[in-house]
mmCIF file of C-alpha atoms in Angstrom:
data_model
loop_
_atom_site.group_PDB
_atom_site.id
_atom_site.type_symbol
_atom_site.label_atom_id
_atom_site.label_comp_id
_atom_site.label_asym_id
_atom_site.label_seq_id
_atom_site.Cartn_x
_atom_site.Cartn_y
_atom_site.Cartn_z
ATOM 1 C CA MET R 1 13.091 27.976 22.412
ATOM 2 C CA ARG R 2 12.894 31.226 20.510
ATOM 3 C CA ARG R 3 13.232 31.255 17.852
ATOM 4 C CA GLU R 4 16.572 33.093 17.292
ATOM 5 C CA ASN R 5 18.066 30.139 19.070
ATOM 6 C CA GLN R 6 15.992 27.742 16.025
ATOM 7 C CA SER R 7 19.020 26.054 12.821
ATOM 8 C CA SER R 8 17.909 25.335 10.133
ATOM 9 C CA VAL R 9 17.981 21.799 8.220
ATOM 10 C CA SER R 10 19.082 20.884 5.108
ATOM 11 C CA GLU R 11 18.643 17.822 5.410
ATOM 12 C CA PHE R 12 18.400 14.636 7.512
ATOM 13 C CA LEU R 13 20.364 11.557 7.996
ATOM 14 C CA LEU R 14 18.409 8.042 8.131
ATOM 15 C CA LEU R 15 20.552 5.773 10.697
ATOM 16 C CA GLY R 16 17.994 2.354 7.587
ATOM 17 C CA LEU R 17 17.607 -0.865 8.870
ATOM 18 C CA PRO R 18 19.729 -1.936 12.969
ATOM 19 C CA ILE R 19 22.232 -4.545 11.133
ATOM 20 C CA GLN R 20 25.721 -5.579 11.317
ATOM 21 C CA PRO R 21 27.879 -3.691 8.741
ATOM 22 C CA GLU R 22 29.192 -7.241 7.545
ATOM 23 C CA GLN R 23 25.501 -8.136 6.748
ATOM 24 C CA GLN R 24 25.432 -4.573 4.169
ATOM 25 C CA GLY R 25 25.427 -6.348 1.551
ATOM 26 C CA ILE R 26 23.387 -9.857 1.779
ATOM 27 C CA PHE R 27 20.413 -7.483 3.098
ATOM 28 C CA PHE R 28 21.023 -5.577 -0.132
ATOM 29 C CA ALA R 29 20.272 -8.184 -2.527
ATOM 30 C CA LEU R 30 17.524 -9.296 -0.325
ATOM 31 C CA PHE R 31 15.252 -5.850 -0.408
ATOM 32 C CA LEU R 32 16.682 -5.209 -3.975
ATOM 33 C CA GLY R 33 14.981 -8.790 -4.820
ATOM 34 C CA MET R 34 11.713 -8.283 -2.569
ATOM 35 C CA TYR R 35 11.105 -4.284 -4.894
ATOM 36 C CA LEU R 36 11.711 -6.156 -7.788
ATOM 37 C CA THR R 37 9.441 -8.987 -7.149
ATOM 38 C CA THR R 38 6.648 -6.130 -5.969
ATOM 39 C CA VAL R 39 7.374 -4.894 -9.138
ATOM 40 C CA LEU R 40 7.343 -7.468 -11.550
ATOM 41 C CA GLY R 41 4.599 -9.225 -9.961
ATOM 42 C CA ASN R 42 2.185 -5.944 -9.730
ATOM 43 C CA LEU R 43 2.853 -4.785 -13.302
ATOM 44 C CA LEU R 44 1.953 -8.706 -14.585
ATOM 45 C CA ILE R 45 -1.001 -8.409 -13.056
ATOM 46 C CA ILE R 46 -2.008 -4.872 -15.022
ATOM 47 C CA LEU R 47 -0.973 -6.700 -17.191
ATOM 48 C CA LEU R 48 -2.950 -9.615 -17.507
ATOM 49 C CA ILE R 49 -5.296 -7.242 -15.937
ATOM 50 C CA ARG R 50 -6.020 -4.982 -20.045
ATOM 51 C CA LEU R 51 -4.953 -8.191 -21.802
ATOM 52 C CA ASP R 52 -7.862 -10.420 -20.345
ATOM 53 C CA SER R 53 -11.143 -9.170 -21.106
ATOM 54 C CA HIS R 54 -12.359 -11.626 -19.879
ATOM 55 C CA LEU R 55 -11.105 -9.481 -16.586
ATOM 56 C CA GLN R 56 -13.127 -7.106 -17.698
ATOM 57 C CA THR R 57 -14.862 -6.584 -15.027
ATOM 58 C CA PRO R 58 -14.996 -3.393 -11.642
ATOM 59 C CA MET R 59 -13.112 -5.976 -9.377
ATOM 60 C CA TYR R 60 -10.102 -6.383 -11.576
ATOM 61 C CA PHE R 61 -10.626 -2.569 -13.006
ATOM 62 C CA PHE R 62 -9.948 -1.837 -8.518
ATOM 63 C CA LEU R 63 -6.995 -4.394 -8.690
ATOM 64 C CA SER R 64 -5.517 -3.250 -11.479
ATOM 65 C CA HIS R 65 -5.235 0.245 -9.255
ATOM 66 C CA LEU R 66 -4.122 -1.985 -6.068
ATOM 67 C CA ALA R 67 -1.910 -3.122 -7.663
ATOM 68 C CA LEU R 68 -0.095 0.608 -9.321
ATOM 69 C CA THR R 69 -0.349 1.398 -5.774
ATOM 70 C CA ASP R 70 1.538 -1.080 -4.325
ATOM 71 C CA VAL R 71 3.984 -0.418 -6.987
ATOM 72 C CA SER R 72 3.975 2.789 -6.131
ATOM 73 C CA PHE R 73 3.935 3.240 -2.777
ATOM 74 C CA SER R 74 7.356 0.561 -2.052
ATOM 75 C CA SER R 75 8.992 3.380 -4.756
ATOM 76 C CA VAL R 76 8.586 5.692 -2.056
ATOM 77 C CA THR R 77 11.059 4.440 0.768
ATOM 78 C CA LEU R 78 13.646 1.188 -0.624
ATOM 79 C CA PRO R 79 14.819 2.683 -3.536
ATOM 80 C CA LYS R 80 16.087 5.548 -1.367
ATOM 81 C CA MET R 81 16.850 3.268 2.038
ATOM 82 C CA LEU R 82 18.707 0.467 -0.994
ATOM 83 C CA THR R 83 20.803 3.798 -2.782
ATOM 84 C CA ASN R 84 21.716 4.472 1.148
ATOM 85 C CA MET R 85 23.101 0.973 1.671
ATOM 86 C CA GLN R 86 24.659 0.313 -1.213
ATOM 87 C CA THR R 87 26.040 3.916 -0.782
ATOM 88 C CA GLN R 88 26.373 4.519 2.179
ATOM 89 C CA ASN R 89 25.732 7.949 2.126
ATOM 90 C CA ILE R 90 22.888 8.523 4.800
ATOM 91 C CA SER R 91 21.624 11.355 3.856
ATOM 92 C CA ILE R 92 18.400 13.253 2.374
ATOM 93 C CA SER R 93 17.411 16.747 1.496
ATOM 94 C CA TYR R 94 14.892 19.192 3.762
ATOM 95 C CA PRO R 95 12.463 18.472 0.441
ATOM 96 C CA GLY R 96 13.159 14.949 -0.381
ATOM 97 C CA CYS R 97 12.364 13.672 3.245
ATOM 98 C CA ILE R 98 8.906 16.245 3.003
ATOM 99 C CA SER R 99 8.195 14.309 -0.399
ATOM 100 C CA GLN R 100 9.097 10.895 0.792
ATOM 101 C CA VAL R 101 6.511 12.080 3.636
ATOM 102 C CA TYR R 102 3.298 12.945 1.390
ATOM 103 C CA PHE R 103 4.313 10.248 -1.520
ATOM 104 C CA TYR R 104 3.499 7.600 2.007
ATOM 105 C CA LEU R 105 1.357 8.817 3.062
ATOM 106 C CA LEU R 106 -0.194 9.810 0.014
ATOM 107 C CA PHE R 107 0.089 6.503 -1.167
ATOM 108 C CA GLY R 108 -0.471 4.526 2.180
ATOM 109 C CA CYS R 109 -4.332 6.366 1.375
ATOM 110 C CA VAL R 110 -5.253 5.086 -1.619
ATOM 111 C CA ASP R 111 -4.271 1.757 -0.744
ATOM 112 C CA ASN R 112 -6.689 1.381 2.661
ATOM 113 C CA LEU R 113 -9.547 3.364 -0.027
ATOM 114 C CA LEU R 114 -9.139 1.333 -2.608
ATOM 115 C CA LEU R 115 -10.101 -1.810 -0.131
ATOM 116 C CA MET R 116 -12.893 -0.575 0.867
ATOM 117 C CA VAL R 117 -14.342 0.223 -1.593
ATOM 118 C CA MET R 118 -13.062 -3.913 -3.190
ATOM 119 C CA ALA R 119 -14.851 -4.831 0.003
ATOM 120 C CA TYR R 120 -18.507 -2.813 -1.498
ATOM 121 C CA ASP R 121 -18.031 -4.286 -4.967
ATOM 122 C CA ARG R 122 -17.578 -7.685 -3.735
ATOM 123 C CA TYR R 123 -21.369 -6.867 -1.162
ATOM 124 C CA VAL R 124 -23.463 -5.934 -4.726
ATOM 125 C CA ALA R 125 -21.444 -9.140 -6.246
ATOM 126 C CA ILE R 126 -22.479 -11.279 -3.538
ATOM 127 C CA CYS R 127 -25.645 -9.644 -1.705
ATOM 128 C CA HIS R 128 -27.689 -7.891 -4.975
ATOM 129 C CA PRO R 129 -25.936 -10.242 -7.955
ATOM 130 C CA LEU R 130 -28.796 -9.121 -9.958
ATOM 131 C CA HIS R 131 -28.021 -5.895 -9.670
ATOM 132 C CA TYR R 132 -24.309 -5.933 -10.035
ATOM 133 C CA THR R 133 -23.984 -4.544 -13.272
ATOM 134 C CA THR R 134 -26.456 -1.581 -12.842
ATOM 135 C CA ILE R 135 -24.518 -0.460 -9.643
ATOM 136 C CA MET R 136 -21.547 -1.041 -10.351
ATOM 137 C CA ARG R 137 -21.322 0.576 -13.807
ATOM 138 C CA GLU R 138 -18.128 2.612 -15.904
ATOM 139 C CA GLY R 139 -18.549 5.433 -14.274
ATOM 140 C CA LEU R 140 -18.947 4.990 -10.594
ATOM 141 C CA CYS R 141 -15.767 2.381 -10.398
ATOM 142 C CA ALA R 142 -14.212 5.708 -11.899
ATOM 143 C CA LEU R 143 -15.146 7.723 -9.690
ATOM 144 C CA LEU R 144 -14.606 5.315 -6.456
ATOM 145 C CA VAL R 145 -11.464 5.535 -7.677
ATOM 146 C CA ALA R 146 -10.554 9.159 -8.381
ATOM 147 C CA GLY R 147 -12.911 9.546 -5.346
ATOM 148 C CA SER R 148 -10.091 7.669 -2.932
ATOM 149 C CA TRP R 149 -7.131 9.381 -5.246
ATOM 150 C CA ILE R 150 -8.614 13.159 -4.282
ATOM 151 C CA VAL R 151 -9.704 12.100 -0.660
ATOM 152 C CA SER R 152 -5.781 10.570 0.029
ATOM 153 C CA CYS R 153 -3.943 13.334 -2.136
ATOM 154 C CA ALA R 154 -6.118 16.354 0.151
ATOM 155 C CA SER R 155 -4.836 14.440 3.395
ATOM 156 C CA ALA R 156 -1.700 14.051 2.654
ATOM 157 C CA LEU R 157 -1.573 16.964 2.119
ATOM 158 C CA LEU R 158 -2.415 18.443 4.762
ATOM 159 C CA HIS R 159 -0.301 16.205 7.173
ATOM 160 C CA THR R 160 2.877 18.037 5.041
ATOM 161 C CA LEU R 161 1.886 21.206 4.815
ATOM 162 C CA LEU R 162 1.397 20.691 8.732
ATOM 163 C CA LEU R 163 4.785 19.737 8.836
ATOM 164 C CA ALA R 164 6.587 22.344 6.022
ATOM 165 C CA GLN R 165 5.751 24.408 9.368
ATOM 166 C CA VAL R 166 7.542 23.000 12.198
ATOM 167 C CA SER R 167 10.958 23.961 13.143
ATOM 168 C CA PHE R 168 14.107 22.389 13.314
ATOM 169 C CA CYS R 169 16.973 22.485 15.513
ATOM 170 C CA ALA R 170 20.918 20.589 15.070
ATOM 171 C CA ASP R 171 19.155 17.295 15.754
ATOM 172 C CA ASN R 172 18.631 15.402 12.205
ATOM 173 C CA ILE R 173 19.210 12.134 12.572
ATOM 174 C CA ILE R 174 15.695 9.725 12.530
ATOM 175 C CA PRO R 175 15.824 6.224 13.503
ATOM 176 C CA HIS R 176 14.281 4.862 10.373
ATOM 177 C CA PHE R 177 15.069 3.288 6.602
ATOM 178 C CA PHE R 178 12.913 6.814 5.924
ATOM 179 C CA CYS R 179 11.601 10.145 6.884
ATOM 180 C CA SER R 180 8.759 8.533 8.805
ATOM 181 C CA LEU R 181 6.248 11.709 10.060
ATOM 182 C CA PRO R 182 6.036 10.060 13.554
ATOM 183 C CA ASN R 183 10.013 10.506 13.519
ATOM 184 C CA LEU R 184 9.724 14.049 12.440
ATOM 185 C CA LEU R 185 7.442 14.765 14.951
ATOM 186 C CA LYS R 186 9.780 14.364 17.488
ATOM 187 C CA LEU R 187 13.090 15.963 15.891
ATOM 188 C CA SER R 188 10.785 19.039 16.449
ATOM 189 C CA CYS R 189 11.284 22.125 18.462
ATOM 190 C CA SER R 190 8.826 23.721 18.309
ATOM 191 C CA ASP R 191 5.395 23.496 18.993
ATOM 192 C CA THR R 192 2.814 20.060 17.374
ATOM 193 C CA SER R 193 0.634 19.761 19.483
ATOM 194 C CA LEU R 194 -1.666 20.219 15.840
ATOM 195 C CA ASN R 195 -0.281 17.772 13.754
ATOM 196 C CA GLU R 196 -0.777 15.593 16.799
ATOM 197 C CA LEU R 197 -4.192 16.351 16.638
ATOM 198 C CA VAL R 198 -4.546 15.704 13.417
ATOM 199 C CA ILE R 199 -2.765 12.546 13.697
ATOM 200 C CA PHE R 200 -5.046 11.577 15.201
ATOM 201 C CA THR R 201 -8.061 12.987 14.485
ATOM 202 C CA VAL R 202 -7.834 12.627 10.361
ATOM 203 C CA GLY R 203 -4.834 9.806 10.552
ATOM 204 C CA ALA R 204 -7.360 7.714 12.702
ATOM 205 C CA ALA R 205 -10.067 8.811 10.326
ATOM 206 C CA VAL R 206 -8.284 7.532 6.512
ATOM 207 C CA VAL R 207 -8.123 4.287 8.961
ATOM 208 C CA VAL R 208 -11.096 3.316 10.501
ATOM 209 C CA PHE R 209 -13.842 4.374 8.396
ATOM 210 C CA PRO R 210 -12.626 2.384 5.655
ATOM 211 C CA LEU R 211 -11.422 -0.478 7.992
ATOM 212 C CA SER R 212 -15.690 0.140 9.557
ATOM 213 C CA GLY R 213 -16.671 0.068 5.235
ATOM 214 C CA ILE R 214 -15.501 -3.413 5.159
ATOM 215 C CA LEU R 215 -16.258 -4.557 8.141
ATOM 216 C CA VAL R 216 -19.692 -3.775 7.793
ATOM 217 C CA SER R 217 -19.805 -4.869 3.974
ATOM 218 C CA TYR R 218 -18.382 -8.249 4.703
ATOM 219 C CA GLY R 219 -21.114 -9.335 8.001
ATOM 220 C CA HIS R 220 -23.251 -7.892 4.996
ATOM 221 C CA ILE R 221 -22.378 -11.074 2.616
ATOM 222 C CA GLY R 222 -22.453 -12.856 5.655
ATOM 223 C CA VAL R 223 -25.612 -12.178 6.240
ATOM 224 C CA SER R 224 -27.199 -13.125 2.836
ATOM 225 C CA ILE R 225 -24.814 -16.312 2.311
ATOM 226 C CA LEU R 226 -26.650 -17.628 6.173
ATOM 227 C CA ARG R 227 -30.199 -16.687 4.648
ATOM 228 C CA VAL R 228 -29.228 -17.790 0.688
ATOM 229 C CA PRO R 229 -28.798 -21.201 -0.652
ATOM 230 C CA SER R 230 -25.129 -20.827 -2.285
ATOM 231 C CA THR R 231 -25.005 -20.733 -5.873
ATOM 232 C CA LYS R 232 -22.672 -20.647 -8.235
ATOM 233 C CA GLY R 233 -22.669 -16.906 -9.069
ATOM 234 C CA ILE R 234 -22.258 -16.468 -5.332
ATOM 235 C CA CYS R 235 -19.645 -19.127 -5.213
ATOM 236 C CA LYS R 236 -17.812 -18.130 -7.845
ATOM 237 C CA ALA R 237 -17.591 -14.945 -6.224
ATOM 238 C CA LEU R 238 -16.925 -15.996 -2.542
ATOM 239 C CA SER R 239 -13.905 -17.371 -4.389
ATOM 240 C CA THR R 240 -11.934 -13.735 -5.259
ATOM 241 C CA CYS R 241 -13.353 -12.508 -1.296
ATOM 242 C CA GLY R 242 -10.369 -15.193 -0.123
ATOM 243 C CA SER R 243 -7.918 -13.294 -2.516
ATOM 244 C CA HIS R 244 -9.408 -10.243 -0.910
ATOM 245 C CA LEU R 245 -9.941 -11.316 2.867
ATOM 246 C CA SER R 246 -5.913 -12.788 2.899
ATOM 247 C CA VAL R 247 -4.726 -9.051 1.926
ATOM 248 C CA VAL R 248 -7.569 -6.188 4.056
ATOM 249 C CA SER R 249 -5.816 -8.337 7.062
ATOM 250 C CA LEU R 250 -1.965 -8.753 5.965
ATOM 251 C CA PHE R 251 -2.469 -4.423 5.387
ATOM 252 C CA TYR R 252 -4.442 -3.204 8.628
ATOM 253 C CA GLY R 253 -2.679 -6.587 10.641
ATOM 254 C CA THR R 254 0.481 -4.964 9.829
ATOM 255 C CA ILE R 255 -0.552 -1.813 10.708
ATOM 256 C CA MET R 256 -1.730 -2.707 13.935
ATOM 257 C CA ALA R 257 1.911 -4.023 14.365
ATOM 258 C CA LEU R 258 3.101 -0.687 13.660
ATOM 259 C CA TYR R 259 0.844 1.009 15.608
ATOM 260 C CA LEU R 260 1.182 -1.512 18.672
ATOM 261 C CA SER R 261 4.762 -0.184 18.548
ATOM 262 C CA SER R 262 4.622 2.848 18.533
ATOM 263 C CA SER R 263 3.008 3.706 21.378
ATOM 264 C CA SER R 264 3.951 0.759 23.621
ATOM 265 C CA GLY R 265 6.803 3.087 23.774
ATOM 266 C CA GLN R 266 8.759 -0.037 22.734
ATOM 267 C CA SER R 267 12.645 0.360 21.325
ATOM 268 C CA HIS R 268 12.871 1.911 17.530
ATOM 269 C CA ASP R 269 13.938 -3.052 15.758
ATOM 270 C CA LYS R 270 10.334 -3.282 16.453
ATOM 271 C CA ASP R 271 8.991 0.252 14.852
ATOM 272 C CA ILE R 272 11.445 -0.702 11.677
ATOM 273 C CA ILE R 273 9.942 -4.368 11.315
ATOM 274 C CA ALA R 274 7.003 -3.310 11.866
ATOM 275 C CA SER R 275 7.528 -0.580 8.809
ATOM 276 C CA LEU R 276 9.086 -3.445 7.074
ATOM 277 C CA MET R 277 5.626 -5.859 6.565
ATOM 278 C CA TYR R 278 3.833 -2.323 5.831
ATOM 279 C CA THR R 279 5.505 -0.986 3.266
ATOM 280 C CA VAL R 280 8.132 -3.821 1.618
ATOM 281 C CA VAL R 281 6.413 -7.706 2.070
ATOM 282 C CA THR R 282 2.594 -6.917 1.765
ATOM 283 C CA PRO R 283 2.975 -5.712 -2.045
ATOM 284 C CA MET R 284 5.179 -8.344 -2.597
ATOM 285 C CA LEU R 285 3.039 -10.803 -1.668
ATOM 286 C CA ASN R 286 -0.696 -8.591 -3.482
ATOM 287 C CA PRO R 287 0.194 -10.611 -6.341
ATOM 288 C CA PHE R 288 0.956 -13.852 -5.411
ATOM 289 C CA ILE R 289 -2.755 -13.470 -2.773
ATOM 290 C CA TYR R 290 -4.440 -13.053 -6.367
ATOM 291 C CA SER R 291 -3.431 -15.558 -8.788
ATOM 292 C CA LEU R 292 -3.407 -18.656 -6.813
ATOM 293 C CA ARG R 293 -5.738 -18.418 -4.873
ATOM 294 C CA ASN R 294 -8.438 -16.513 -7.633
ATOM 295 C CA ARG R 295 -9.330 -18.518 -10.543
ATOM 296 C CA ASP R 296 -9.616 -15.605 -13.492
ATOM 297 C CA MET R 297 -6.265 -14.749 -12.368
ATOM 298 C CA ALA R 298 -4.430 -17.941 -12.037
ATOM 299 C CA LEU R 299 -6.124 -18.670 -15.863
ATOM 300 C CA ALA R 300 -5.261 -15.810 -17.704
ATOM 301 C CA LEU R 301 -1.339 -15.900 -16.191
ATOM 302 C CA ARG R 302 -1.343 -19.594 -18.030
ATOM 303 C CA ILE R 303 -3.208 -18.309 -21.005
ATOM 304 C CA LEU R 304 0.332 -14.977 -21.235
ATOM 305 C CA PHE R 305 2.202 -17.958 -20.775
ATOM 306 C CA ARG R 306 0.537 -19.929 -23.253
ATOM 307 C CA ASN R 307 0.829 -17.639 -26.055
ATOM 308 C CA ASN R 308 4.162 -16.204 -24.818
ATOM 309 C CA ASN R 309 5.992 -20.515 -25.377
ATOM 310 C CA PHE R 310 3.863 -20.493 -28.529
ATOM 311 C CA PHE R 311 5.128 -17.261 -30.207
ATOM 312 C CA LEU R 312 8.966 -18.383 -29.212
ATOM 313 C CA GLN R 313 8.823 -21.954 -30.091
ATOM 314 C CA LEU R 314 7.369 -19.924 -33.926
ATOM 315 C CA ARG R 315 10.559 -17.791 -34.126
ATOM 316 C CA ILE R 316 12.564 -20.445 -33.433
ATOM 317 C CA ILE R 317 10.619 -22.250 -36.499
#
């Protein structure tokens, strides 16, 4: 198609969730509750880690950043979806759509890399317990987190800059509840082969590399456990692995479901459901997984509530 036959698109239309109009109120209340649970749950984790001196360890340092990323990740898509459901205004500006793509890719990538960093932390704690404090020093922890953010920013910026070069014609309807990169490329009336190549290489590396790091770390952990009789320290470290493994399974399981629903040419409805699991359900469940399955977090939570009740009773007296 020639350039002069193309029309500039100033906004896109998000069709949102495939639900009936009379069900809008129910689903609005449901997703609002889920979003508030996500925000409050993850902020509570950050608060506990900051207040409890027993949680000032590398693992909980990484967990606090994961919680912050989960809040940000959900905030990229859910507030806009809730606003559209409430106001019935399904439009989003072109700059707003591009910005949503950038931050969605950014926080999704940070999540991936932080899970790999946390797996490496568990590997050092179990396989090299005597050198744990030496290896996982404060400088290295800060470097690993900073590196995760830098790599994620670079990856998201590359995809976004390439997307900004793509031309859009009259079709501006996105059959989704947020601006996803694959859907935007499908609307394009220009050549997107470079975008697809970058998604296949850089995008795949951002998922495959962290997942490989997680599998290698837990592979070494498994071998170490089989070789060395379990001790009190290893048992304590293994108790934290259960929470991390649950989050990893949930996170990558939803990514796999999202990939399969997109690649198999299934209906948009299944793609939306998989995206909801990835962007809404997973960040909401992470605080419950870490607070219920982790003894240190559960103890810190009980201490916090006990202190709050104590101060409340003093005020009443």
